[in-house]
């Protein structure tokens, strides 16, 4: 009697993953299989972390995942499905053959499998819908029952891109970006479908019930303290670090593209995400949301990782201060000029000083003065530990600021409407901007349009020295 294979996988805790590993992607031309398809190259280490496959008795390539065995399963099933488009079929097949984890496994999902399809919003490049998928996405091969285990009755986002019925390179490139970046803090793409009425192709993405970061703040019925905000900012910084470590820049980093489920934030919308090497030295126009765009980008200079850091600084301040950047003025060329001249959004006077200093550093007009994603992540990680240390300066700052803010905390609908009111010409969706002859970026002698009395901080030797020392103490590899 033939023995049934057994489940020999190990339970993997988040700490078991190899975070931020700079590795070739599944689209690499590297001939060495282990170099191009696995996060952990060492077989012994993979066995310790993931366990072994009960079918081939080899170490897993990811949690509950054996790439060689699953690739054979997918290959045998190729004849049982088609999207009707050879380019999409080949794209999905390639992803399935190289998937080392369900995060990197795409499926063709017939549109009729979705239920309760509901329009959510339209952005700068396409439309967003929510939908139920009763069957759910693949998570792993159930080795004992010999079938795919699926996460059932989960809600998903269906995202179409404008003119995607023609399968533009932009559509496939955005999905490719999801596969090329380690997706621990980035929204997962599970597959592709097609609306039979509009013929538009759609990405099937993780649904985050609290919407974007701004919605999360507005919907919260409870006070969100600075300690929790540091934790969430650390997760966002970790996702941005993963994007940068993969050799990409996001290029459209703003609070509308950071979504939040019940517990965690995720970076979304990789439509403009591109390898740094593909950036041109100067471009005719730029796409983005004006308040979040670095001054050098507004001047149509090369988009760098430092431009993403500037955008992170705006997002960080919006999250800490709970103020929408420049929501009371038109987003026009006059604002672009002011940004180049050093004008920045307000920073609340009750944001802890150490956090304010990091925001200021990210928003420096000089690219070389901004921290890297690794430095931002390491600083926030350090602070995430220090916030519990009653002897630390950060702990005392958080305690004092939380005490002030919590007294004023009021989540009435009236207060929310005041906080979210915007000028009719304040535009928070990505669009083409073609400003000309903008002034050279400088730091303002007076910090920001702010209610805090910090002057000359961007050029303050003490502030810069303090942040550099903070980063140096954590160490870099």
PDB file of N, CA, C and O in Angstrom, residues 117-121 127-131 156-160 195 200 202 207:
ATOM      1  N   UNK A 117     -19.752  42.970  -6.829  1.00  0.00           N
ATOM      2  CA  UNK A 117     -18.771  43.916  -7.353  1.00  0.00           C
ATOM      3  C   UNK A 117     -19.293  45.342  -7.137  1.00  0.00           C
ATOM      4  O   UNK A 117     -20.374  45.697  -7.597  1.00  0.00           O
ATOM      5  N   UNK A 118     -18.501  46.146  -6.433  1.00  0.00           N
ATOM      6  CA  UNK A 118     -18.936  47.491  -6.038  1.00  0.00           C
ATOM      7  C   UNK A 118     -17.879  48.524  -6.400  1.00  0.00           C
ATOM      8  O   UNK A 118     -16.702  48.368  -6.041  1.00  0.00           O
ATOM      9  N   UNK A 119     -18.301  49.571  -7.080  1.00  0.00           N
ATOM     10  CA  UNK A 119     -17.378  50.653  -7.446  1.00  0.00           C
ATOM     11  C   UNK A 119     -16.923  51.388  -6.190  1.00  0.00           C
ATOM     12  O   UNK A 119     -17.730  51.726  -5.318  1.00  0.00           O
ATOM     13  N   UNK A 120     -15.620  51.653  -6.083  1.00  0.00           N
ATOM     14  CA  UNK A 120     -15.080  52.373  -4.925  1.00  0.00           C
ATOM     15  C   UNK A 120     -14.654  53.787  -5.319  1.00  0.00           C
ATOM     16  O   UNK A 120     -15.108  54.773  -4.744  1.00  0.00           O
ATOM     17  N   UNK A 121     -13.775  53.880  -6.312  1.00  0.00           N
ATOM     18  CA  UNK A 121     -13.240  55.202  -6.656  1.00  0.00           C
ATOM     19  C   UNK A 121     -12.529  55.142  -8.000  1.00  0.00           C
ATOM     20  O   UNK A 121     -12.260  54.070  -8.551  1.00  0.00           O
ATOM     21  N   UNK A 127      -9.803  52.690 -12.470  1.00  0.00           N
ATOM     22  CA  UNK A 127     -10.919  52.563 -11.530  1.00  0.00           C
ATOM     23  C   UNK A 127     -10.669  51.425 -10.544  1.00  0.00           C
ATOM     24  O   UNK A 127      -9.973  50.457 -10.856  1.00  0.00           O
ATOM     25  N   UNK A 128     -11.273  51.562  -9.369  1.00  0.00           N
ATOM     26  CA  UNK A 128     -11.110  50.591  -8.298  1.00  0.00           C
ATOM     27  C   UNK A 128     -12.486  50.063  -7.890  1.00  0.00           C
ATOM     28  O   UNK A 128     -13.435  50.834  -7.701  1.00  0.00           O
ATOM     29  N   UNK A 129     -12.600  48.741  -7.744  1.00  0.00           N
ATOM     30  CA  UNK A 129     -13.834  48.100  -7.294  1.00  0.00           C
ATOM     31  C   UNK A 129     -13.500  47.148  -6.153  1.00  0.00           C
ATOM     32  O   UNK A 129     -12.371  46.661  -6.050  1.00  0.00           O
ATOM     33  N   UNK A 130     -14.486  46.863  -5.306  1.00  0.00           N
ATOM     34  CA  UNK A 130     -14.345  45.775  -4.338  1.00  0.00           C
ATOM     35  C   UNK A 130     -15.213  44.616  -4.816  1.00  0.00           C
ATOM     36  O   UNK A 130     -16.192  44.817  -5.545  1.00  0.00           O
ATOM     37  N   UNK A 131     -14.857  43.406  -4.423  1.00  0.00           N
ATOM     38  CA  UNK A 131     -15.617  42.226  -4.858  1.00  0.00           C
ATOM     39  C   UNK A 131     -15.356  41.057  -3.921  1.00  0.00           C
ATOM     40  O   UNK A 131     -14.294  40.967  -3.290  1.00  0.00           O
ATOM     41  N   UNK A 156     -11.770  41.336  -2.113  1.00  0.00           N
ATOM     42  CA  UNK A 156     -10.644  41.724  -2.952  1.00  0.00           C
ATOM     43  C   UNK A 156     -10.910  43.073  -3.617  1.00  0.00           C
ATOM     44  O   UNK A 156     -12.049  43.547  -3.662  1.00  0.00           O
ATOM     45  N   UNK A 157      -9.849  43.638  -4.136  1.00  0.00           N
ATOM     46  CA  UNK A 157      -9.943  44.844  -4.958  1.00  0.00           C
ATOM     47  C   UNK A 157      -9.713  44.456  -6.405  1.00  0.00           C
ATOM     48  O   UNK A 157      -8.783  43.696  -6.718  1.00  0.00           O
ATOM     49  N   UNK A 158     -10.559  44.947  -7.295  1.00  0.00           N
ATOM     50  CA  UNK A 158     -10.357  44.800  -8.733  1.00  0.00           C
ATOM     51  C   UNK A 158      -9.932  46.157  -9.259  1.00  0.00           C
ATOM     52  O   UNK A 158     -10.662  47.145  -9.124  1.00  0.00           O
ATOM     53  N   UNK A 159      -8.761  46.216  -9.841  1.00  0.00           N
ATOM     54  CA  UNK A 159      -8.229  47.494 -10.316  1.00  0.00           C
ATOM     55  C   UNK A 159      -8.012  47.432 -11.824  1.00  0.00           C
ATOM     56  O   UNK A 159      -7.256  46.599 -12.321  1.00  0.00           O
ATOM     57  N   UNK A 160      -8.681  48.329 -12.533  1.00  0.00           N
ATOM     58  CA  UNK A 160      -8.473  48.421 -13.975  1.00  0.00           C
ATOM     59  C   UNK A 160      -7.619  49.641 -14.269  1.00  0.00           C
ATOM     60  O   UNK A 160      -7.667  50.637 -13.541  1.00  0.00           O
ATOM     61  N   UNK A 195     -13.244  42.158 -17.356  1.00  0.00           N
ATOM     62  CA  UNK A 195     -14.659  42.505 -17.375  1.00  0.00           C
ATOM     63  C   UNK A 195     -15.217  42.193 -18.764  1.00  0.00           C
ATOM     64  O   UNK A 195     -14.778  42.795 -19.744  1.00  0.00           O
ATOM     65  N   UNK A 200     -12.080  45.421 -20.269  1.00  0.00           N
ATOM     66  CA  UNK A 200     -10.902  45.884 -19.546  1.00  0.00           C
ATOM     67  C   UNK A 200     -10.345  44.760 -18.674  1.00  0.00           C
ATOM     68  O   UNK A 200     -11.086  44.050 -17.997  1.00  0.00           O
ATOM     69  N   UNK A 202      -8.226  43.516 -15.423  1.00  0.00           N
ATOM     70  CA  UNK A 202      -8.181  44.028 -14.064  1.00  0.00           C
ATOM     71  C   UNK A 202      -7.234  43.210 -13.203  1.00  0.00           C
ATOM     72  O   UNK A 202      -7.179  41.984 -13.322  1.00  0.00           O
ATOM     73  N   UNK A 207      -7.606  43.359  -0.458  1.00  0.00           N
ATOM     74  CA  UNK A 207      -8.534  44.420  -0.041  1.00  0.00           C
ATOM     75  C   UNK A 207      -8.185  44.850   1.380  1.00  0.00           C
ATOM     76  O   UNK A 207      -7.964  44.021   2.258  1.00  0.00           O
TER      77      UNK A 207
END
